[in-house]
Amino acid sequence: MRRPEDASNENPVTSAGLVAQGQTPPNWVSVKEDVAFTPRKIKIICAGAGFGGLTLAHKIKHGLKLEGVVDFVIYEKNADVGGTWFENRYPGVACEYQPDAYTFLFEPNPNYSHFYAPGPEIEEYIQRTARKWNLYDNIELNSKVVEATWDEAAGKWKVKVEQNGVIKEDEAEVFVSASGPLRDESYEWKNKRVAVIGNGSSGVQCVAAMHSQVSKMVNYVRNPTWIASNFSGHLTRDGRNFAYTEEEKKKFREDPAAFFEMRKELENSVNQFAYGMMKDHTLNKLATEIATQQMQDRLKNSHDPSIALKMKPDFSPGCRRLTPCDGYLESFANPNTHMCWEAIDCITEKGIKTVDGKEEEFDLIVCATGFDTSFVPRWTMSGRDNATLDERWKHNPEAFFSVQVDGMPNYFIIGGPNFTVSNGSLLAGISFVCDYIMRWAQHMATHDIK
């Protein structure tokens, strides 16, 4: 390499000579004075403070103790934490899994009132856990992520957040999605004429909880579905939900070893259920036989015999999400409760009009038509070379290990495409994903890479 020249006497001056004179040579490369693998501080932005976001927060603050390496903030669009369990407030909302297999791994809950806990108890448990572990410290509530753009030169995500009508701008090396859906509880529905559209988990829970307290109930159904036996039902007293006694809850609190064994038994039950979801597997065929018989038994007192024929799917359990619900099929024994298979033409001023021209009048219409399962972010998002997920994931969302997507550097998803659903413990899966995210974050920090 040619050496720089000294303008005064045209004698060559080495780079070391320039440094000695307080100048910077053109081939100068600064060297860190830190020892190898000393981490630099990086920032993580997470959208959503449900089970996923709170598990990530606990990993950083307590599990891995990385607050010295990671600055992080969780933006939650709602007024409190809880995600789905804060938003889902419809009548009858409950957990279809036994909640001790559906709790934070770091915070068991021996105080659930029922084997399948009601939604408000789960919401209270989540918020109590967040307070106990000081997870609120890094959460900004009423903060909705509206835009995220990847800055290639900076190696950061530029994120815009709406807070009380004002746009806040933030940036971070790592951006994590842990978001969820919405419901409403403000209407007094008792003794009213009610329509429930949909027969997924929310729809069947609404019908089961509301039909005996309304003047008319019509469930608008588009497709048949498996109304399955309860998950882990063999561990219940008679296959159905039941309340724990005070003695049982006292034992859970005072005997951690026994409580742990019970939780492991429940988790193993959930994990083994994966075989029942595999087409043509022996357990899948057995599940078909059992569900068929149970549906027939539960509809034996129905005032509409056609329901039993129409509700049996022509696909095996697992092709669509199973829908266990005590009391749903039984509700059609009530003369005021009906099932309508005609397609809806429109919502009218008075109620619902179907394509056959008939109009039913209602005081309340519950749209339990399901969640958005496209996995496309709710915010505007632009990755490397302006990549987006809107079209790419329109029909068939894909992600590496359900967590990462090429073209979206340093973007991680908790509960992404093909995540653990019906084939393992949801909260264990969330914990594993958070571990994976934090391993990447640590690698970026210790190797000083973007």
GROMACS .gro file of C-alpha atoms in nm:
model
  450
    1MET     CA    1   0.000   0.000   0.000
    2ARG     CA    2   0.129   0.345  -0.091
    3ARG     CA    3   0.222   0.549   0.213
    4PRO     CA    4   0.081   0.898   0.270
    5GLU     CA    5   0.317   1.184   0.172
    6ASP     CA    6   0.430   1.467   0.398
    7ALA     CA    7   0.342   1.781   0.201
    8SER     CA    8   0.621   1.988   0.360
    9ASN     CA    9   0.925   1.783   0.253
   10GLU     CA   10   0.768   1.515   0.030
   11ASN     CA   11   0.916   1.245   0.251
   12PRO     CA   12   0.688   0.944   0.297
   13VAL     CA   13   0.517   0.922   0.632
   14THR     CA   14   0.394   0.593   0.767
   15SER     CA   15   0.045   0.546   0.905
   16ALA     CA   16   0.199   0.513   1.248
   17GLY     CA   17   0.367   0.849   1.194
   18LEU     CA   18   0.033   1.011   1.112
   19VAL     CA   19  -0.118   0.866   1.426
   20ALA     CA   20   0.175   1.006   1.626
   21GLN     CA   21   0.096   1.347   1.477
   22GLY     CA   22  -0.267   1.316   1.588
   23GLN     CA   23  -0.397   1.247   1.238
   24THR     CA   24  -0.610   0.961   1.104
   25PRO     CA   25  -0.462   0.753   0.822
   26PRO     CA   26  -0.692   0.665   0.528
   27ASN     CA   27  -0.666   0.293   0.610
   28TRP     CA   28  -0.746   0.346   0.975
   29VAL     CA   29  -0.972   0.089   1.139
   30SER     CA   30  -1.070   0.149   1.499
   31VAL     CA   31  -1.025  -0.142   1.736
   32LYS     CA   32  -1.243  -0.193   2.041
   33GLU     CA   33  -1.060  -0.188   2.369
   34ASP     CA   34  -1.304  -0.443   2.517
   35VAL     CA   35  -1.213  -0.809   2.548
   36ALA     CA   36  -1.356  -1.044   2.285
   37PHE     CA   37  -1.731  -1.111   2.300
   38THR     CA   38  -1.805  -0.822   2.533
   39PRO     CA   39  -2.173  -0.757   2.448
   40ARG     CA   40  -2.289  -0.427   2.314
   41LYS     CA   41  -2.627  -0.303   2.432
   42ILE     CA   42  -2.911  -0.373   2.189
   43LYS     CA   43  -3.279  -0.292   2.200
   44ILE     CA   44  -3.585  -0.514   2.152
   45ILE     CA   45  -3.933  -0.386   2.070
   46CYS     CA   46  -4.219  -0.629   2.126
   47ALA     CA   47  -4.578  -0.576   2.006
   48GLY     CA   48  -4.826  -0.736   2.248
   49ALA     CA   49  -4.838  -0.810   2.621
   50GLY     CA   50  -5.021  -1.141   2.630
   51PHE     CA   51  -4.866  -1.473   2.727
   52GLY     CA   52  -4.598  -1.435   2.458
   53GLY     CA   53  -4.482  -1.081   2.535
   54LEU     CA   54  -4.486  -1.139   2.910
   55THR     CA   55  -4.288  -1.462   2.881
   56LEU     CA   56  -4.027  -1.273   2.679
   57ALA     CA   57  -4.016  -0.998   2.943
   58HIS     CA   58  -3.964  -1.252   3.221
   59LYS     CA   59  -3.682  -1.419   3.025
   60ILE     CA   60  -3.500  -1.089   2.991
   61LYS     CA   61  -3.557  -0.963   3.347
   62HIS     CA   62  -3.539  -1.283   3.550
   63GLY     CA   63  -3.483  -1.607   3.360
   64LEU     CA   64  -3.172  -1.500   3.165
   65LYS     CA   65  -3.105  -1.175   3.353
   66LEU     CA   66  -3.014  -0.982   3.038
   67GLU     CA   67  -3.120  -0.630   3.130
   68GLY     CA   68  -2.753  -0.532   3.125
   69VAL     CA   69  -2.736  -0.636   2.760
   70VAL     CA   70  -3.088  -0.568   2.636
   71ASP     CA   71  -3.307  -0.261   2.656
   72PHE     CA   72  -3.664  -0.363   2.579
   73VAL     CA   73  -4.012  -0.222   2.561
   74ILE     CA   74  -4.347  -0.391   2.504
   75TYR     CA   75  -4.615  -0.187   2.331
   76GLU     CA   76  -4.964  -0.312   2.422
   77LYS     CA   77  -5.262  -0.165   2.236
   78ASN     CA   78  -5.506  -0.239   2.520
   79ALA     CA   79  -5.554  -0.077   2.859
   80ASP     CA   80  -5.398  -0.375   3.040
   81VAL     CA   81  -5.199  -0.690   2.978
   82GLY     CA   82  -5.355  -1.027   2.899
   83GLY     CA   83  -5.384  -1.037   2.521
   84THR     CA   84  -5.663  -1.272   2.415
   85TRP     CA   85  -5.777  -1.314   2.775
   86PHE     CA   86  -5.811  -0.938   2.822
   87GLU     CA   87  -6.002  -0.902   2.495
   88ASN     CA   88  -6.222  -1.213   2.500
   89ARG     CA   89  -6.511  -1.119   2.729
   90TYR     CA   90  -6.809  -1.288   2.567
   91PRO     CA   91  -7.051  -1.493   2.781
   92GLY     CA   92  -6.912  -1.835   2.864
   93VAL     CA   93  -6.551  -1.760   2.768
   94ALA     CA   94  -6.327  -2.028   2.916
   95CYS     CA   95  -6.011  -2.225   2.854
   96GLU     CA   96  -6.068  -2.548   2.660
   97TYR     CA   97  -5.744  -2.689   2.802
   98GLN     CA   98  -5.690  -2.759   3.168
   99PRO     CA   99  -5.529  -2.428   3.272
  100ASP     CA  100  -5.249  -2.586   3.475
  101ALA     CA  101  -5.116  -2.696   3.136
  102TYR     CA  102  -5.181  -2.339   3.021
  103THR     CA  103  -4.986  -2.130   3.272
  104PHE     CA  104  -4.650  -1.955   3.271
  105LEU     CA  105  -4.376  -2.209   3.329
  106PHE     CA  106  -4.225  -1.980   3.592
  107GLU     CA  107  -4.551  -1.915   3.781
  108PRO     CA  108  -4.777  -2.215   3.850
  109ASN     CA  109  -5.128  -2.132   3.969
  110PRO     CA  110  -5.278  -2.360   4.236
  111ASN     CA  111  -5.586  -2.141   4.278
  112TYR     CA  112  -5.795  -2.203   3.966
  113SER     CA  113  -6.156  -2.270   4.064
  114HIS     CA  114  -6.235  -2.523   3.790
  115PHE     CA  115  -6.061  -2.791   3.586
  116TYR     CA  116  -6.136  -2.576   3.278
  117ALA     CA  117  -6.099  -2.225   3.414
  118PRO     CA  118  -6.327  -1.934   3.316
  119GLY     CA  119  -6.169  -1.653   3.116
  120PRO     CA  120  -6.180  -1.383   3.388
  121GLU     CA  121  -5.972  -1.606   3.620
  122ILE     CA  122  -5.707  -1.649   3.352
  123GLU     CA  123  -5.701  -1.274   3.289
  124GLU     CA  124  -5.661  -1.205   3.662
  125TYR     CA  125  -5.383  -1.465   3.685
  126ILE     CA  126  -5.191  -1.306   3.396
  127GLN     CA  127  -5.214  -0.958   3.547
  128ARG     CA  128  -5.123  -1.082   3.894
  129THR     CA  129  -4.817  -1.255   3.751
  130ALA     CA  130  -4.711  -0.940   3.565
  131ARG     CA  131  -4.733  -0.741   3.890
  132LYS     CA  132  -4.548  -1.001   4.097
  133TRP     CA  133  -4.252  -1.014   3.858
  134ASN     CA  134  -4.249  -0.637   3.786
  135LEU     CA  135  -4.312  -0.697   3.417
  136TYR     CA  136  -4.522  -0.378   3.392
  137ASP     CA  137  -4.197  -0.181   3.425
  138ASN     CA  138  -4.122  -0.229   3.055
  139ILE     CA  139  -4.476  -0.215   2.917
  140GLU     CA  140  -4.645   0.088   2.762
  141LEU     CA  141  -5.024   0.038   2.758
  142ASN     CA  142  -5.271   0.193   2.514
  143SER     CA  143  -4.989   0.186   2.261
  144LYS     CA  144  -5.071   0.046   1.918
  145VAL     CA  145  -4.794  -0.038   1.673
  146VAL     CA  146  -4.903   0.106   1.336
  147GLU     CA  147  -4.591   0.079   1.123
  148ALA     CA  148  -4.256  -0.100   1.118
  149THR     CA  149  -3.988  -0.040   0.855
  150TRP     CA  150  -3.649  -0.207   0.826
  151ASP     CA  151  -3.352   0.032   0.791
  152GLU     CA  152  -3.079  -0.167   0.617
  153ALA     CA  153  -2.802   0.087   0.674
  154ALA     CA  154  -2.870   0.120   1.046
  155GLY     CA  155  -2.960  -0.248   1.094
  156LYS     CA  156  -3.269  -0.145   1.289
  157TRP     CA  157  -3.646  -0.153   1.276
  158LYS     CA  158  -3.805   0.194   1.272
  159VAL     CA  159  -4.135   0.155   1.456
  160LYS     CA  160  -4.426   0.397   1.481
  161VAL     CA  161  -4.663   0.365   1.775
  162GLU     CA  162  -4.997   0.542   1.825
  163GLN     CA  163  -5.048   0.662   2.181
  164ASN     CA  164  -5.363   0.863   2.255
  165GLY     CA  165  -5.378   0.991   1.898
  166VAL     CA  166  -5.010   1.089   1.891
  167ILE     CA  167  -4.749   0.899   1.688
  168LYS     CA  168  -4.436   0.803   1.879
  169GLU     CA  169  -4.129   0.693   1.684
  170ASP     CA  170  -3.893   0.428   1.820
  171GLU     CA  171  -3.623   0.200   1.684
  172ALA     CA  172  -3.460  -0.128   1.780
  173GLU     CA  173  -3.225  -0.393   1.648
  174VAL     CA  174  -3.486  -0.664   1.715
  175PHE     CA  175  -3.863  -0.650   1.656
  176VAL     CA  176  -4.090  -0.920   1.804
  177SER     CA  177  -4.455  -0.981   1.719
  178ALA     CA  178  -4.671  -1.121   2.002
  179SER     CA  179  -5.015  -0.984   1.915
  180GLY     CA  180  -5.381  -1.113   1.950
  181PRO     CA  181  -5.765  -1.059   1.869
  182LEU     CA  182  -6.065  -0.853   2.007
  183ARG     CA  183  -6.413  -0.888   2.172
  184ASP     CA  184  -6.682  -0.671   2.354
  185GLU     CA  185  -6.885  -0.723   2.678
  186SER     CA  186  -7.075  -0.397   2.721
  187TYR     CA  187  -7.429  -0.504   2.612
  188GLU     CA  188  -7.696  -0.642   2.847
  189TRP     CA  189  -7.819  -0.946   2.652
  190LYS     CA  190  -8.038  -1.137   2.896
  191ASN     CA  191  -8.402  -1.190   2.790
  192LYS     CA  192  -8.318  -1.056   2.443
  193ARG     CA  193  -8.343  -1.209   2.096
  194VAL     CA  194  -7.990  -1.319   2.011
  195ALA     CA  195  -7.816  -1.448   1.697
  196VAL     CA  196  -7.475  -1.613   1.715
  197ILE     CA  197  -7.291  -1.637   1.383
  198GLY     CA  198  -7.036  -1.918   1.379
  199ASN     CA  199  -6.975  -2.252   1.547
  200GLY     CA  200  -6.608  -2.226   1.635
  201SER     CA  201  -6.491  -2.222   1.997
  202SER     CA  202  -6.625  -1.871   2.071
  203GLY     CA  203  -6.958  -1.938   1.900
  204VAL     CA  204  -7.035  -2.263   2.078
  205GLN     CA  205  -6.934  -2.118   2.416
  206CYS     CA  206  -7.169  -1.823   2.359
  207VAL     CA  207  -7.461  -2.045   2.266
  208ALA     CA  208  -7.404  -2.278   2.561
  209ALA     CA  209  -7.378  -1.990   2.809
  210MET     CA  210  -7.658  -1.769   2.674
  211HIS     CA  211  -7.940  -1.988   2.540
  212SER     CA  212  -8.116  -2.048   2.873
  213GLN     CA  213  -8.121  -1.675   2.957
  214VAL     CA  214  -8.247  -1.528   2.629
  215SER     CA  215  -8.592  -1.519   2.472
  216LYS     CA  216  -8.467  -1.652   2.137
  217MET     CA  217  -8.136  -1.796   2.020
  218VAL     CA  218  -8.044  -1.874   1.659
  219ASN     CA  219  -7.701  -2.012   1.576
  220TYR     CA  220  -7.607  -1.944   1.212
  221VAL     CA  221  -7.379  -2.220   1.092
  222ARG     CA  222  -7.192  -2.247   0.764
  223ASN     CA  223  -6.999  -2.573   0.803
  224PRO     CA  224  -7.016  -2.886   1.018
  225THR     CA  225  -6.757  -2.929   1.292
  226TRP     CA  226  -6.647  -3.185   1.545
  227ILE     CA  227  -6.792  -3.107   1.887
  228ALA     CA  228  -6.530  -3.318   2.058
  229SER     CA  229  -6.496  -3.451   2.406
  230ASN     CA  230  -6.308  -3.224   2.643
  231PHE     CA  231  -5.932  -3.210   2.612
  232SER     CA  232  -5.775  -3.425   2.887
  233GLY     CA  233  -6.130  -3.532   2.969
  234HIS     CA  234  -6.007  -3.867   3.102
  235LEU     CA  235  -5.849  -3.675   3.390
  236THR     CA  236  -6.180  -3.517   3.492
  237ARG     CA  237  -6.436  -3.679   3.719
  238ASP     CA  238  -6.694  -3.761   3.452
  239GLY     CA  239  -6.549  -3.621   3.129
  240ARG     CA  240  -6.686  -3.275   3.205
  241ASN     CA  241  -6.574  -2.961   3.382
  242PHE     CA  242  -6.586  -2.953   3.761
  243ALA     CA  243  -6.498  -2.721   4.049
  244TYR     CA  244  -6.196  -2.796   4.266
  245THR     CA  245  -6.269  -2.831   4.635
  246GLU     CA  246  -6.097  -2.604   4.885
  247GLU     CA  247  -5.910  -2.911   5.011
  248GLU     CA  248  -5.773  -2.981   4.663
  249LYS     CA  249  -5.659  -2.623   4.614
  250LYS     CA  250  -5.501  -2.625   4.959
  251LYS     CA  251  -5.304  -2.938   4.865
  252PHE     CA  252  -5.188  -2.774   4.540
  253ARG     CA  253  -5.060  -2.475   4.738
  254GLU     CA  254  -4.893  -2.667   5.020
  255ASP     CA  255  -4.750  -2.965   4.831
  256PRO     CA  256  -4.548  -2.829   4.536
  257ALA     CA  257  -4.417  -3.175   4.445
  258ALA     CA  258  -4.768  -3.321   4.411
  259PHE     CA  259  -4.883  -3.012   4.220
  260PHE     CA  260  -4.586  -3.047   3.983
  261GLU     CA  261  -4.669  -3.412   3.916
  262MET     CA  262  -5.029  -3.320   3.839
  263ARG     CA  263  -4.913  -3.049   3.596
  264LYS     CA  264  -4.675  -3.292   3.425
  265GLU     CA  265  -4.956  -3.546   3.386
  266LEU     CA  266  -5.172  -3.280   3.224
  267GLU     CA  267  -4.893  -3.164   2.993
  268ASN     CA  268  -4.820  -3.522   2.886
  269SER     CA  269  -5.189  -3.567   2.813
  270VAL     CA  270  -5.187  -3.260   2.587
  271ASN     CA  271  -4.868  -3.372   2.411
  272GLN     CA  272  -4.999  -3.723   2.346
  273PHE     CA  273  -5.310  -3.579   2.187
  274ALA     CA  274  -5.094  -3.495   1.883
  275TYR     CA  275  -5.140  -3.850   1.756
  276GLY     CA  276  -5.515  -3.800   1.754
  277MET     CA  277  -5.463  -3.519   1.502
  278MET     CA  278  -5.267  -3.733   1.254
  279LYS     CA  279  -5.485  -3.849   0.967
  280ASP     CA  280  -5.537  -4.228   0.949
  281HIS     CA  281  -5.352  -4.282   1.278
  282THR     CA  282  -5.520  -4.537   1.505
  283LEU     CA  283  -5.593  -4.267   1.763
  284ASN     CA  284  -5.739  -4.041   1.494
  285LYS     CA  285  -5.980  -4.317   1.390
  286LEU     CA  286  -6.067  -4.378   1.754
  287ALA     CA  287  -6.126  -4.004   1.804
  288THR     CA  288  -6.365  -4.008   1.506
  289GLU     CA  289  -6.566  -4.294   1.652
  290ILE     CA  290  -6.582  -4.142   1.999
  291ALA     CA  291  -6.675  -3.794   1.876
  292THR     CA  292  -6.948  -3.933   1.648
  293GLN     CA  293  -7.108  -4.128   1.930
  294GLN     CA  294  -7.082  -3.841   2.178
  295MET     CA  295  -7.240  -3.595   1.936
  296GLN     CA  296  -7.529  -3.833   1.876
  297ASP     CA  297  -7.576  -3.885   2.250
  298ARG     CA  298  -7.574  -3.511   2.322
  299LEU     CA  299  -7.831  -3.443   2.051
  300LYS     CA  300  -8.073  -3.722   2.147
  301ASN     CA  301  -8.315  -3.473   2.308
  302SER     CA  302  -8.285  -3.210   2.034
  303HIS     CA  303  -8.614  -3.075   1.895
  304ASP     CA  304  -8.450  -3.071   1.548
  305PRO     CA  305  -8.340  -3.421   1.436
  306SER     CA  306  -8.162  -3.281   1.126
  307ILE     CA  307  -7.886  -3.128   1.337
  308ALA     CA  308  -7.729  -3.468   1.409
  309LEU     CA  309  -7.691  -3.541   1.037
  310LYS     CA  310  -7.576  -3.195   0.931
  311MET     CA  311  -7.323  -3.143   1.210
  312LYS     CA  312  -7.115  -3.457   1.140
  313PRO     CA  313  -6.816  -3.351   0.925
  314ASP     CA  314  -6.689  -3.548   0.626
  315PHE     CA  315  -6.331  -3.484   0.736
  316SER     CA  316  -6.138  -3.640   1.022
  317PRO     CA  317  -6.077  -3.465   1.355
  318GLY     CA  318  -5.784  -3.227   1.330
  319CYS     CA  319  -5.844  -3.104   0.972
  320ARG     CA  320  -6.020  -2.814   1.142
  321ARG     CA  321  -5.973  -2.709   1.499
  322LEU     CA  322  -6.162  -2.935   1.738
  323THR     CA  323  -6.441  -2.765   1.932
  324PRO     CA  324  -6.509  -2.915   2.274
  325CYS     CA  325  -6.792  -2.753   2.467
  326ASP     CA  326  -7.015  -2.890   2.740
  327GLY     CA  327  -7.374  -2.783   2.686
  328TYR     CA  328  -7.359  -2.664   2.324
  329LEU     CA  329  -7.531  -2.954   2.148
  330GLU     CA  330  -7.752  -3.007   2.451
  331SER     CA  331  -7.880  -2.648   2.415
  332PHE     CA  332  -8.081  -2.747   2.106
  333ALA     CA  333  -8.318  -2.938   2.332
  334ASN     CA  334  -8.437  -2.592   2.441
  335PRO     CA  335  -8.739  -2.491   2.227
  336ASN     CA  336  -8.608  -2.134   2.199
  337THR     CA  337  -8.271  -2.242   2.050
  338HIS     CA  338  -8.235  -2.311   1.678
  339MET     CA  339  -7.964  -2.379   1.421
  340CYS     CA  340  -7.980  -2.214   1.077
  341TRP     CA  341  -7.777  -2.349   0.784
  342GLU     CA  342  -7.896  -2.099   0.525
  343ALA     CA  343  -7.625  -1.858   0.409
  344ILE     CA  344  -7.659  -1.501   0.536
  345ASP     CA  345  -7.747  -1.251   0.265
  346CYS     CA  346  -7.720  -0.935   0.472
  347ILE     CA  347  -7.764  -0.769   0.809
  348THR     CA  348  -8.085  -0.566   0.807
  349GLU     CA  349  -8.217  -0.287   1.022
  350LYS     CA  350  -8.414  -0.542   1.225
  351GLY     CA  351  -8.189  -0.846   1.215
  352ILE     CA  352  -8.055  -1.101   0.965
  353LYS     CA  353  -8.179  -1.190   0.616
  354THR     CA  354  -8.073  -1.522   0.461
  355VAL     CA  355  -8.038  -1.604   0.092
  356ASP     CA  356  -8.376  -1.783   0.090
  357GLY     CA  357  -8.538  -1.445   0.157
  358LYS     CA  358  -8.632  -1.507   0.521
  359GLU     CA  359  -8.562  -1.237   0.780
  360GLU     CA  360  -8.525  -1.297   1.154
  361GLU     CA  361  -8.544  -1.009   1.400
  362PHE     CA  362  -8.284  -0.980   1.676
  363ASP     CA  363  -8.181  -0.743   1.953
  364LEU     CA  364  -7.819  -0.864   1.950
  365ILE     CA  365  -7.599  -1.026   1.684
  366VAL     CA  366  -7.280  -1.197   1.804
  367CYS     CA  367  -7.026  -1.231   1.524
  368ALA     CA  368  -6.824  -1.530   1.643
  369THR     CA  369  -6.682  -1.582   1.296
  370GLY     CA  370  -6.329  -1.660   1.405
  371PHE     CA  371  -5.993  -1.493   1.435
  372ASP     CA  372  -5.770  -1.366   1.156
  373THR     CA  373  -5.539  -1.664   1.106
  374SER     CA  374  -5.345  -1.523   0.812
  375PHE     CA  375  -5.060  -1.423   1.048
  376VAL     CA  376  -5.022  -1.100   0.848
  377PRO     CA  377  -4.923  -0.823   1.094
  378ARG     CA  378  -5.191  -0.570   1.188
  379TRP     CA  379  -4.947  -0.289   1.126
  380THR     CA  380  -4.796  -0.169   0.799
  381MET     CA  381  -4.468  -0.356   0.763
  382SER     CA  382  -4.181  -0.322   0.517
  383GLY     CA  383  -3.868  -0.537   0.534
  384ARG     CA  384  -3.551  -0.567   0.328
  385ASP     CA  385  -3.598  -0.435  -0.028
  386ASN     CA  386  -3.952  -0.326   0.071
  387ALA     CA  387  -4.063  -0.686   0.130
  388THR     CA  388  -4.413  -0.730   0.277
  389LEU     CA  389  -4.609  -1.026   0.412
  390ASP     CA  390  -4.955  -0.921   0.288
  391GLU     CA  391  -4.941  -1.099  -0.047
  392ARG     CA  392  -4.677  -1.352   0.047
  393TRP     CA  393  -4.888  -1.491   0.333
  394LYS     CA  394  -5.227  -1.435   0.173
  395HIS     CA  395  -5.289  -1.806   0.107
  396ASN     CA  396  -5.013  -2.008   0.272
  397PRO     CA  397  -4.812  -1.844   0.551
  398GLU     CA  398  -4.470  -1.999   0.610
  399ALA     CA  399  -4.192  -1.928   0.857
  400PHE     CA  400  -3.871  -2.092   0.973
  401PHE     CA  401  -3.956  -2.285   1.292
  402SER     CA  402  -4.273  -2.066   1.297
  403VAL     CA  403  -4.050  -1.780   1.415
  404GLN     CA  404  -3.850  -1.613   1.133
  405VAL     CA  405  -3.913  -1.502   0.775
  406ASP     CA  406  -3.652  -1.429   0.509
  407GLY     CA  407  -3.664  -1.070   0.394
  408MET     CA  408  -3.756  -0.958   0.746
  409PRO     CA  409  -3.420  -0.933   0.928
  410ASN     CA  410  -3.426  -0.954   1.308
  411TYR     CA  411  -3.806  -0.998   1.304
  412PHE     CA  412  -3.935  -1.275   1.530
  413ILE     CA  413  -4.287  -1.410   1.574
  414ILE     CA  414  -4.426  -1.573   1.886
  415GLY     CA  415  -4.706  -1.804   1.777
  416GLY     CA  416  -4.635  -1.782   1.404
  417PRO     CA  417  -4.729  -2.019   1.119
  418ASN     CA  418  -4.728  -2.388   1.221
  419PHE     CA  419  -4.662  -2.306   1.585
  420THR     CA  420  -4.753  -2.562   1.852
  421VAL     CA  421  -5.133  -2.598   1.841
  422SER     CA  422  -5.311  -2.922   1.941
  423ASN     CA  423  -4.975  -3.100   1.945
  424GLY     CA  424  -4.817  -2.979   2.266
  425SER     CA  425  -4.828  -2.734   2.552
  426LEU     CA  426  -4.887  -2.381   2.421
  427LEU     CA  427  -4.699  -2.208   2.703
  428ALA     CA  428  -4.403  -2.447   2.678
  429GLY     CA  429  -4.385  -2.369   2.307
  430ILE     CA  430  -4.393  -1.996   2.378
  431SER     CA  431  -4.111  -2.038   2.630
  432PHE     CA  432  -3.897  -2.228   2.379
  433VAL     CA  433  -3.954  -1.959   2.114
  434CYS     CA  434  -3.853  -1.686   2.360
  435ASP     CA  435  -3.535  -1.878   2.443
  436TYR     CA  436  -3.461  -1.898   2.070
  437ILE     CA  437  -3.517  -1.523   2.024
  438MET     CA  438  -3.291  -1.437   2.313
  439ARG     CA  439  -3.012  -1.666   2.188
  440TRP     CA  440  -3.015  -1.466   1.865
  441ALA     CA  441  -3.019  -1.137   2.057
  442GLN     CA  442  -2.722  -1.247   2.268
  443HIS     CA  443  -2.533  -1.359   1.957
  444MET     CA  444  -2.591  -1.020   1.793
  445ALA     CA  445  -2.473  -0.839   2.105
  446THR     CA  446  -2.160  -1.048   2.172
  447HIS     CA  447  -2.047  -1.069   1.807
  448ASP     CA  448  -2.128  -0.703   1.732
  449ILE     CA  449  -2.333  -0.789   1.424
  450LYS     CA  450  -2.650  -0.643   1.280
   0.00000   0.00000   0.00000
